[in-house]
XYZ file of N, CA and C in Angstrom:
684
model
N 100.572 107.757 105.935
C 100.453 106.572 105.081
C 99.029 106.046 105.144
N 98.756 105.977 103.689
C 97.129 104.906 104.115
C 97.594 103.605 103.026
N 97.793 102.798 104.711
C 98.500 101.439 103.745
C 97.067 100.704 103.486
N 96.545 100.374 104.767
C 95.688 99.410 104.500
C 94.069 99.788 104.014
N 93.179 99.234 103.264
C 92.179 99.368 102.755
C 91.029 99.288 103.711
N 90.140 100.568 103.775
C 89.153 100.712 105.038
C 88.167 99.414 105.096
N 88.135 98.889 106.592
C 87.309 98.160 106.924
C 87.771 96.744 106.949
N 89.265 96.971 106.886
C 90.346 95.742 106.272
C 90.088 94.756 107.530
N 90.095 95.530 108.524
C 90.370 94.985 110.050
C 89.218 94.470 110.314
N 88.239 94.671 110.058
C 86.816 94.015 110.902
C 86.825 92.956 111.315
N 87.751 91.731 110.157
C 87.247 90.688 110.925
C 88.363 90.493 111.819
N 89.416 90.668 112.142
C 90.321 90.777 113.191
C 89.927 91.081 114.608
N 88.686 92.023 114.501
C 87.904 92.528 115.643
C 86.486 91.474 116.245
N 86.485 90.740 115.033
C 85.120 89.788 115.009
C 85.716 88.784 116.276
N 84.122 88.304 116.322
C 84.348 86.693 116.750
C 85.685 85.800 116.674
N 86.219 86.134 114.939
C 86.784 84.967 114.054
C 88.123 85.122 115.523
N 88.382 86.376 115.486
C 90.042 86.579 115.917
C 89.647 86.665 117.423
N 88.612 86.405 118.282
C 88.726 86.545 119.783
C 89.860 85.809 120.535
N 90.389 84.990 120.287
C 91.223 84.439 121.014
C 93.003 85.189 120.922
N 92.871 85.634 119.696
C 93.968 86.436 119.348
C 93.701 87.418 120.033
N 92.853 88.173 120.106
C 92.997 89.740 120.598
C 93.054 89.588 122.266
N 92.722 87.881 122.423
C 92.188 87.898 124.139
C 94.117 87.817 124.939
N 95.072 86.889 123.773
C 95.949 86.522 123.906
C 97.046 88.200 123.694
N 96.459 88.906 123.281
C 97.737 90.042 123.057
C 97.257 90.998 124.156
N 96.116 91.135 124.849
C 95.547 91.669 125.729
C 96.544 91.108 127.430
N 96.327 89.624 127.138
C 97.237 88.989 128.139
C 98.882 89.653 128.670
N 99.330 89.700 127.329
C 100.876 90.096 127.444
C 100.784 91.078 127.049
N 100.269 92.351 127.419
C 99.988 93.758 127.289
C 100.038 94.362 125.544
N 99.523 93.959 125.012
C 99.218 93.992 123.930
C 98.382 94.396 123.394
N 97.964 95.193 121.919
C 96.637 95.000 121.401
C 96.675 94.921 119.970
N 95.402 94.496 119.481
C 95.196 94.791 118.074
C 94.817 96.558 117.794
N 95.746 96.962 117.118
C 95.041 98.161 116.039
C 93.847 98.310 115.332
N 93.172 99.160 115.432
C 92.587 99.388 114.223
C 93.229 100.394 112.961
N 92.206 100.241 111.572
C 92.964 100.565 110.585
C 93.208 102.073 110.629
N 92.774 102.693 111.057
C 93.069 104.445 111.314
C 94.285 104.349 112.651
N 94.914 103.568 113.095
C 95.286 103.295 114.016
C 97.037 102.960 112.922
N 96.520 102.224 112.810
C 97.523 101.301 112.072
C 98.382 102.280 110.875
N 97.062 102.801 110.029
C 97.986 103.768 109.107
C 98.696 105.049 109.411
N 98.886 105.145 110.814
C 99.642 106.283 111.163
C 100.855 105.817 111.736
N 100.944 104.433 111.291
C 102.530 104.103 111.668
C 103.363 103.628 110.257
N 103.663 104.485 109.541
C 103.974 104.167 107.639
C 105.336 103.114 107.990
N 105.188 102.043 107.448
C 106.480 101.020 106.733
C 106.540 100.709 105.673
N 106.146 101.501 104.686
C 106.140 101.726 103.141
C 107.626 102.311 102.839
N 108.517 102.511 103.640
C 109.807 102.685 103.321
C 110.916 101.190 103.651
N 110.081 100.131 104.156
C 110.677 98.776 104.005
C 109.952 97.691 102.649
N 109.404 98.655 102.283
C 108.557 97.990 100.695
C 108.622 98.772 99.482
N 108.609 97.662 98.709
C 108.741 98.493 97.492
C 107.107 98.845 97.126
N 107.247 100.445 96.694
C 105.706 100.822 96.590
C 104.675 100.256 95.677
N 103.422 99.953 96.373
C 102.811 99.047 95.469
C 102.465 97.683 95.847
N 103.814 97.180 96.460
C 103.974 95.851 96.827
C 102.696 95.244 98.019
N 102.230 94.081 98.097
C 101.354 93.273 98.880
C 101.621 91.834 98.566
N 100.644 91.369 99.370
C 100.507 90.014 99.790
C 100.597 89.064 98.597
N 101.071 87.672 98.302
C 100.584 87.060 97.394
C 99.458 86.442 97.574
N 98.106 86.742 97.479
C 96.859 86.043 97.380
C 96.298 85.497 95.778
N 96.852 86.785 94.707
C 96.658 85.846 93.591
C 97.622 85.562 92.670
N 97.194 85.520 91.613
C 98.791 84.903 90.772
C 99.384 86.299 90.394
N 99.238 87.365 90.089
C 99.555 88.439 90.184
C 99.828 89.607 90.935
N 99.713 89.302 92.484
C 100.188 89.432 93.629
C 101.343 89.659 93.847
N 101.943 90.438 94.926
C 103.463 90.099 94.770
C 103.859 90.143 96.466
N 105.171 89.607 96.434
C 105.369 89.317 97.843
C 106.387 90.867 98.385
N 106.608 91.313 99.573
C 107.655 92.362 99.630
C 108.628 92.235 99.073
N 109.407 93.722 98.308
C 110.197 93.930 98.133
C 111.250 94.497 98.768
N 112.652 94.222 99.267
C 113.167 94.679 99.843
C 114.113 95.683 99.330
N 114.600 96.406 100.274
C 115.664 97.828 99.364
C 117.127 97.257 99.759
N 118.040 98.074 99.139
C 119.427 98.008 99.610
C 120.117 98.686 100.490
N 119.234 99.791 101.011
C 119.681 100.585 102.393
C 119.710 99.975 103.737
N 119.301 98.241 103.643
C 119.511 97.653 104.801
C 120.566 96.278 104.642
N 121.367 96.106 105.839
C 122.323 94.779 105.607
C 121.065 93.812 106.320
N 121.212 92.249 105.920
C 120.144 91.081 106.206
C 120.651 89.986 106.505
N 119.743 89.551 107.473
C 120.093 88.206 108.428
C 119.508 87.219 107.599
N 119.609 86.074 107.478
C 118.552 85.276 106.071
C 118.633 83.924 107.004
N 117.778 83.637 107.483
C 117.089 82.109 107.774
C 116.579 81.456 107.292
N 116.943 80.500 105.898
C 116.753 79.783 105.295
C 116.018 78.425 106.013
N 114.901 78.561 107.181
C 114.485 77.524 107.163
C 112.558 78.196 107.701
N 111.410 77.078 107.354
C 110.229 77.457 107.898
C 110.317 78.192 109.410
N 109.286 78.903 109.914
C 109.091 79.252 110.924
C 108.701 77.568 111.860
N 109.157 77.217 113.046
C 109.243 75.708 113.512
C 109.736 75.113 113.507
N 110.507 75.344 112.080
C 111.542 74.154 111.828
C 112.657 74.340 112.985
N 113.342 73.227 113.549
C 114.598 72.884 113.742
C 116.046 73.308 112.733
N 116.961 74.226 113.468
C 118.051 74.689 112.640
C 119.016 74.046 113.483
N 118.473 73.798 114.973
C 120.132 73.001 115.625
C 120.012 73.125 116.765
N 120.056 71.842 117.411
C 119.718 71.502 119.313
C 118.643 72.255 119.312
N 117.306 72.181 118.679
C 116.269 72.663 119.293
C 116.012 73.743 118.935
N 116.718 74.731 118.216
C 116.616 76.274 117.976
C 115.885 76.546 116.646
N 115.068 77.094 116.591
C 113.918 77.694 116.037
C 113.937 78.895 115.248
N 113.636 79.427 114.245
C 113.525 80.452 113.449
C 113.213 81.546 114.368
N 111.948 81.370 115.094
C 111.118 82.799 115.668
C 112.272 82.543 117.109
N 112.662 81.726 117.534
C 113.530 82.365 119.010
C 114.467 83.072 118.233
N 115.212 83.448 117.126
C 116.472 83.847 116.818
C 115.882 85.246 116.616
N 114.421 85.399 115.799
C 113.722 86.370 115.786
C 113.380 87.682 116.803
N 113.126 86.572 117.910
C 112.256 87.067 118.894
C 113.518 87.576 119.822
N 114.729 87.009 120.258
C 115.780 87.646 120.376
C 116.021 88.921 119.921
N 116.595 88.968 118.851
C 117.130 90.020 117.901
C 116.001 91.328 117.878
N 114.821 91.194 117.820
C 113.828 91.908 117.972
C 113.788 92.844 119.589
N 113.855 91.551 120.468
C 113.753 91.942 121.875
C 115.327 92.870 122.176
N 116.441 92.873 121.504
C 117.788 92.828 122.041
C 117.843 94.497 121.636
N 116.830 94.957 120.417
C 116.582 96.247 119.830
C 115.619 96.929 119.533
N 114.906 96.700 119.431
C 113.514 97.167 119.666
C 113.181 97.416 121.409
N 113.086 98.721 121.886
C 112.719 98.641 122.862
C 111.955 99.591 123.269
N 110.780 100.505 122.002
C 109.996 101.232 122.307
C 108.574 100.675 122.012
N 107.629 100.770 121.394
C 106.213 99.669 120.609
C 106.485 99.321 119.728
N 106.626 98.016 119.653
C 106.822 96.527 118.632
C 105.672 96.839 117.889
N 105.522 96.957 116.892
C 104.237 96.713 115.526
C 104.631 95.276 115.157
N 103.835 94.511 115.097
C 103.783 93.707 114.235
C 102.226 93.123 113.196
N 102.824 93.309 111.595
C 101.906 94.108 110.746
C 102.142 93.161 109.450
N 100.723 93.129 109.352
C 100.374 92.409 107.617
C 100.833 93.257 106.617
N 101.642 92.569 105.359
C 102.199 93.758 104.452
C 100.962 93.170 103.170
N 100.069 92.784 103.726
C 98.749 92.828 102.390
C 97.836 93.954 102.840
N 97.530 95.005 102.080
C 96.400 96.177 102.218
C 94.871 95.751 102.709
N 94.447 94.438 102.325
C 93.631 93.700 102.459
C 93.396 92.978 103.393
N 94.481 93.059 104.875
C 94.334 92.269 105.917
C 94.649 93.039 106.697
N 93.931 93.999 106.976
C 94.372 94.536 108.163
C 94.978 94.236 109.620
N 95.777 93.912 109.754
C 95.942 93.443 111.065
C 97.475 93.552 111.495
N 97.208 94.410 112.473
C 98.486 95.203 112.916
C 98.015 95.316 114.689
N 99.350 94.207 115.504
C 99.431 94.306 116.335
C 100.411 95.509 117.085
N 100.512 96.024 118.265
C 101.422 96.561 119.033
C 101.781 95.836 120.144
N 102.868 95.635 120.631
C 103.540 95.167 121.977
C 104.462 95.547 122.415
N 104.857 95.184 123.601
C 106.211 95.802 124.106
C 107.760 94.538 124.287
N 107.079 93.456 123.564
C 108.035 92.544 123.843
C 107.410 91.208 122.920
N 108.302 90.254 122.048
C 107.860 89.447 121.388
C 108.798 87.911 122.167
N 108.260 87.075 121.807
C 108.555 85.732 121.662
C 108.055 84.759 120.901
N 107.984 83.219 120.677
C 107.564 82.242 119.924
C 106.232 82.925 119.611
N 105.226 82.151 120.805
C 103.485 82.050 120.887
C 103.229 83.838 120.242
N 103.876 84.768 120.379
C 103.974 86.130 119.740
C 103.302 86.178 118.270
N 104.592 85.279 117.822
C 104.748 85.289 116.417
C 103.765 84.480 116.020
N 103.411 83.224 116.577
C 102.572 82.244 115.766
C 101.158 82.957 116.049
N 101.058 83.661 117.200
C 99.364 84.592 117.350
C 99.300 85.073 115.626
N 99.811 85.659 115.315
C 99.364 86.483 113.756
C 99.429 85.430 112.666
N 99.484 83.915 112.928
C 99.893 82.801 111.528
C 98.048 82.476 111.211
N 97.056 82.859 112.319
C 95.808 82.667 111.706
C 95.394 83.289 110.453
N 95.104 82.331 109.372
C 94.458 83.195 107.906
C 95.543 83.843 107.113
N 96.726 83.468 107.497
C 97.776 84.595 107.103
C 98.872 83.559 106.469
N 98.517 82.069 105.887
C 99.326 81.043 105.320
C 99.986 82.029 104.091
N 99.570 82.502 103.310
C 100.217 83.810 102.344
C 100.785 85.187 102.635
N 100.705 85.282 103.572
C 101.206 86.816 103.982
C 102.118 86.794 105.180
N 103.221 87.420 104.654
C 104.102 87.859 105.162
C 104.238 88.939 106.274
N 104.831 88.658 107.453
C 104.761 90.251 108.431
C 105.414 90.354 108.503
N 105.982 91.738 108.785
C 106.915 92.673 109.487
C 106.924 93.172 111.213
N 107.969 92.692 111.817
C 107.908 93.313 112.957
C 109.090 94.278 112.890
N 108.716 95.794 113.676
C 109.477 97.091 113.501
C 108.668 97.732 114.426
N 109.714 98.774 114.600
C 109.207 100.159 115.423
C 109.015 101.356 114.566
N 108.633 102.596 115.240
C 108.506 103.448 114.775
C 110.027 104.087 113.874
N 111.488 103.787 114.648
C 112.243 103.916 114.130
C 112.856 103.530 112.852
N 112.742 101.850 112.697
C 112.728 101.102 111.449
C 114.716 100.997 111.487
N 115.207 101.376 112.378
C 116.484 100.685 112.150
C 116.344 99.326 112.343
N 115.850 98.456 112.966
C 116.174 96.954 112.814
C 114.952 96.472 112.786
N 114.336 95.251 111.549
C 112.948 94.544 111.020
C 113.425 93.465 111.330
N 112.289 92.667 111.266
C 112.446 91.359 111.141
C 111.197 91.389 109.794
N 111.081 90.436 109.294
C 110.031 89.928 108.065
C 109.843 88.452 108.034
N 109.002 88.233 108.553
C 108.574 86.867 108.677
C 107.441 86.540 107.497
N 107.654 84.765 107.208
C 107.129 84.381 106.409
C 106.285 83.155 106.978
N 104.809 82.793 107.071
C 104.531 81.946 107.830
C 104.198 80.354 106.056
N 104.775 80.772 105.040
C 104.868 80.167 104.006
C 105.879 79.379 103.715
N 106.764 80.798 103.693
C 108.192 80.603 103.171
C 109.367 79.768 104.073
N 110.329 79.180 103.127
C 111.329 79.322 104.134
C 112.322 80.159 103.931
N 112.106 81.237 104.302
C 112.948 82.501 104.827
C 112.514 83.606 105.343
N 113.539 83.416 106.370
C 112.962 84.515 107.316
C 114.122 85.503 107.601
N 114.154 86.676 108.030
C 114.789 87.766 107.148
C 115.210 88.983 108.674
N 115.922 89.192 109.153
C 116.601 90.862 109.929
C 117.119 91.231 109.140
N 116.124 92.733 109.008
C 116.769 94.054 108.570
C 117.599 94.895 109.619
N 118.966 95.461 109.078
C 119.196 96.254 109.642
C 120.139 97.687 109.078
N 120.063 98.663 109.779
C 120.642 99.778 108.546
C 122.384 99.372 109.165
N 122.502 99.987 110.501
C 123.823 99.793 110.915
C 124.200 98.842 112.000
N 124.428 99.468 113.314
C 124.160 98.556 114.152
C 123.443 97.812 114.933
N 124.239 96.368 115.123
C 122.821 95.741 115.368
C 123.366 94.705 116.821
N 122.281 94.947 117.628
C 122.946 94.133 119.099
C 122.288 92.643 118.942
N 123.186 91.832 119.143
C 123.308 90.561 118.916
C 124.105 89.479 120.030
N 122.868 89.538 121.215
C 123.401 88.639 122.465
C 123.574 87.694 122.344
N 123.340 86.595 121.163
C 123.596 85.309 121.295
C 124.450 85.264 120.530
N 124.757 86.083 119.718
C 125.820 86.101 118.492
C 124.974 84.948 117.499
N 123.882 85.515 117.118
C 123.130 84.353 116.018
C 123.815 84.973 114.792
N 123.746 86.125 114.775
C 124.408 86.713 112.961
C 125.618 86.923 112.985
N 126.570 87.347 114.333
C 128.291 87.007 114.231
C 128.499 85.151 113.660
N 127.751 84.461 114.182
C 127.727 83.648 113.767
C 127.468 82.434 112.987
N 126.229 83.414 112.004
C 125.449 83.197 111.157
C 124.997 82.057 110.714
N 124.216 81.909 112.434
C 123.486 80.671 112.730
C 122.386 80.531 111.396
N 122.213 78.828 110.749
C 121.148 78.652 109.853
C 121.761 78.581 108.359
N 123.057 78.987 108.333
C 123.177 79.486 106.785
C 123.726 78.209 106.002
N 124.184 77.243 107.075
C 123.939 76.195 106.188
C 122.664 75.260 105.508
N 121.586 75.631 105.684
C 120.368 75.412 105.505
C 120.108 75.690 103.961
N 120.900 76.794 103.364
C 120.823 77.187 102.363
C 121.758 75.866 101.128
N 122.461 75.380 101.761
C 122.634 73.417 100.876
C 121.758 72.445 100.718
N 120.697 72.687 101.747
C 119.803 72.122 101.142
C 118.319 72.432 100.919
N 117.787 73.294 101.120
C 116.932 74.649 100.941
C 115.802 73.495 100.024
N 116.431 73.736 98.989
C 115.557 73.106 97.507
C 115.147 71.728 97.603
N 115.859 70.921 98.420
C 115.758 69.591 98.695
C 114.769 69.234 99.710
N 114.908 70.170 100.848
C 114.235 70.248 101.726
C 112.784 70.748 101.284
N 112.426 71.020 100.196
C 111.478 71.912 100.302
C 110.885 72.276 98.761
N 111.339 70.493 98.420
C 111.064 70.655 97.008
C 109.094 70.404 96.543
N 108.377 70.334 97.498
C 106.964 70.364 97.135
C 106.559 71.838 97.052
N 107.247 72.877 97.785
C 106.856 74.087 97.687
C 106.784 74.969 95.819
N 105.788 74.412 95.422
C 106.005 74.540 93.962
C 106.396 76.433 93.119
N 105.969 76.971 94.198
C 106.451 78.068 93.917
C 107.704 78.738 94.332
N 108.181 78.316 95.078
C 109.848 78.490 96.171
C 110.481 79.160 94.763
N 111.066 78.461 93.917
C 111.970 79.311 93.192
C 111.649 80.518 92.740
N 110.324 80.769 92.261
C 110.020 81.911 91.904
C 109.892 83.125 92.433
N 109.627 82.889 93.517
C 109.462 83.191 94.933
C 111.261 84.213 95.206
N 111.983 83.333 95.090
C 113.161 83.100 95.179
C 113.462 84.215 94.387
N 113.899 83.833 93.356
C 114.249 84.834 92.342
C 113.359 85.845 92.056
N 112.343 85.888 91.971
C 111.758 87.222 91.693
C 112.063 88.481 92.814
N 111.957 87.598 94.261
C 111.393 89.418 95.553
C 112.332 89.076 96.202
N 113.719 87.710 96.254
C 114.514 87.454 97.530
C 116.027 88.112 96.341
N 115.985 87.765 95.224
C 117.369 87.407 94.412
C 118.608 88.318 95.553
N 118.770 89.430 95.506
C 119.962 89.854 95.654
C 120.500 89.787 97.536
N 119.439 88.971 98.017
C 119.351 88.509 99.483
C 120.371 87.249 99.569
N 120.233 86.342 98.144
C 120.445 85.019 98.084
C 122.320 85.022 98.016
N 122.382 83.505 98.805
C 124.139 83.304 98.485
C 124.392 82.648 96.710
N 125.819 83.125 96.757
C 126.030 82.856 95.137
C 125.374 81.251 94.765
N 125.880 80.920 95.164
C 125.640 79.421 95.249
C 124.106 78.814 94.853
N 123.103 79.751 95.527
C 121.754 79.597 95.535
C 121.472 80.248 94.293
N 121.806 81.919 94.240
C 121.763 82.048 92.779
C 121.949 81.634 91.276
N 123.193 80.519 91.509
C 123.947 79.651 90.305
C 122.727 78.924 90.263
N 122.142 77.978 91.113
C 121.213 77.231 91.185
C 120.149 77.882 90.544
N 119.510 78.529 90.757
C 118.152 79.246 90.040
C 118.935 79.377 88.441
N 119.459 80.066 88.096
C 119.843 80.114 86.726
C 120.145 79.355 86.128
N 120.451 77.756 86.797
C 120.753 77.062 86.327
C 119.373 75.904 85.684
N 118.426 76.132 85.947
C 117.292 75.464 86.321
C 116.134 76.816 85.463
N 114.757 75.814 84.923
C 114.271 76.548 84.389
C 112.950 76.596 85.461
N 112.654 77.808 85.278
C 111.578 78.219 87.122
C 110.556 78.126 86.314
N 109.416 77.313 86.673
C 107.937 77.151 86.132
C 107.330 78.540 86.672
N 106.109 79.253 85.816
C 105.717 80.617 86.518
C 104.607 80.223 88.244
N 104.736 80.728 88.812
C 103.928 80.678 89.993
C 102.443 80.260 89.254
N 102.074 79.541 90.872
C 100.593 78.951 90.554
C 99.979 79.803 91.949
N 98.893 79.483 91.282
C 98.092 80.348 92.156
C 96.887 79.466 93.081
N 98.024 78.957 94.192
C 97.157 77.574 94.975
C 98.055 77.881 96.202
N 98.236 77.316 97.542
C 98.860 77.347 98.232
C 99.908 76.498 97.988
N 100.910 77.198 98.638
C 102.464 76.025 98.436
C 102.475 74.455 98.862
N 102.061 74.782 100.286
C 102.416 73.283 101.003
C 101.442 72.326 100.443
């Protein structure tokens, strides 16, 4: 695979990102480089083509139907209940299956930046939110039976999985968060692009309910500014 565009990574390696690379170094970690990076292909969790939204013609990942999905309808930070957090449900589910090198990877060609680790948590996830308010990551292994897809924009955050999937807290037997999806739009009605968002790259992710809603409502086309 040559996902990302040569020289993508430099500034990841710069000055800009020292504290990041000093912090994944800490917890046995590192940054990739881009010859590094493109020999681990996840172009089979995207639809081909697909990248970052940076402009108005941009597009966000596409997902396939060869995987069943966990859907966390709330920001990365936010509060879903007594304290529980998007990225711990993440960082769980990740840790509970994933247990060979963690990638975690920009799905824009243009940002190179693709970590490896052997174990994720919170401070994990928020290390890669520098410069990356538009872009979406993926954390996966070489195997690709179970993703996570994080959105440091959106509110939704997303486990892929093909079949089985180990689940110690029982967050998806119990499909912690999904009431979040009643008030989604309310919660989160400055995000001027959310619906489009929505319906264009999430639709067949979404509960009926959320779907009635979009069709019911006329979606202004995306702007090309940041959400928040």
């Amino acid at each position: 695979m040559t996902f990302y565009l040569k020289d993508s990574d430099q500034e990841y390696f710069s000055n800009f990102w020292v504290q990041e690379r000093k912090y994944l170094s800490e917890v046995g970690g590192r940054l990739l480089t881009v010859d590094e990076a493109n020999t681990h292909p996840f172009n089979d969790l995207l639809i081909t083509g697909s990248k970052g939204i940076v402009g108005i013609d941009a597009m966000k990942p596409r997902l396939t139907h060869s995987y069943h999905y966990f859907c966390i309808p709330y920001e990365l930070g936010e509060e879903i209940e007594e304290g529980l957090v998007p990225e711990t449900i993440i960082s769980q589910l990740i840790n509970d299956n994933l247990k060979s090198a963690i990638f975690i990877a920009s799905t824009d060609a243009s940002f190179g930046c693709f970590g490896e680790c052997f174990h994720t948590n919170e401070e994990m996830i928020w290390n890669f939110s520098s410069s990356h308010l538009n872009t979406p990551f993926l954390i996966f292994d070489n195997e690709k039976k179970v993703f996570a897809l994080i959105d440091y924009d959106l509110p939704l955050q997303i486990i892929g999985y093909k079949t089985h999937v180990l689940d110690s807290k029982d967050y998806i037997k119990s499909e912690v968060g999904r009431n979040g999806w009643d008030t989604v739009f309310e919660r989160y009605s400055h995000y001027t692009n959310m619906p489009h968002l929505f319906n264009e790259y999430y639709r067949f992710l979404l509960p009926d309910k959320v779907i009635k809603f979009l069709d019911s409502i006329v979606i202004p086309p995306p702007m090309n500014c940041t959400q928040k």
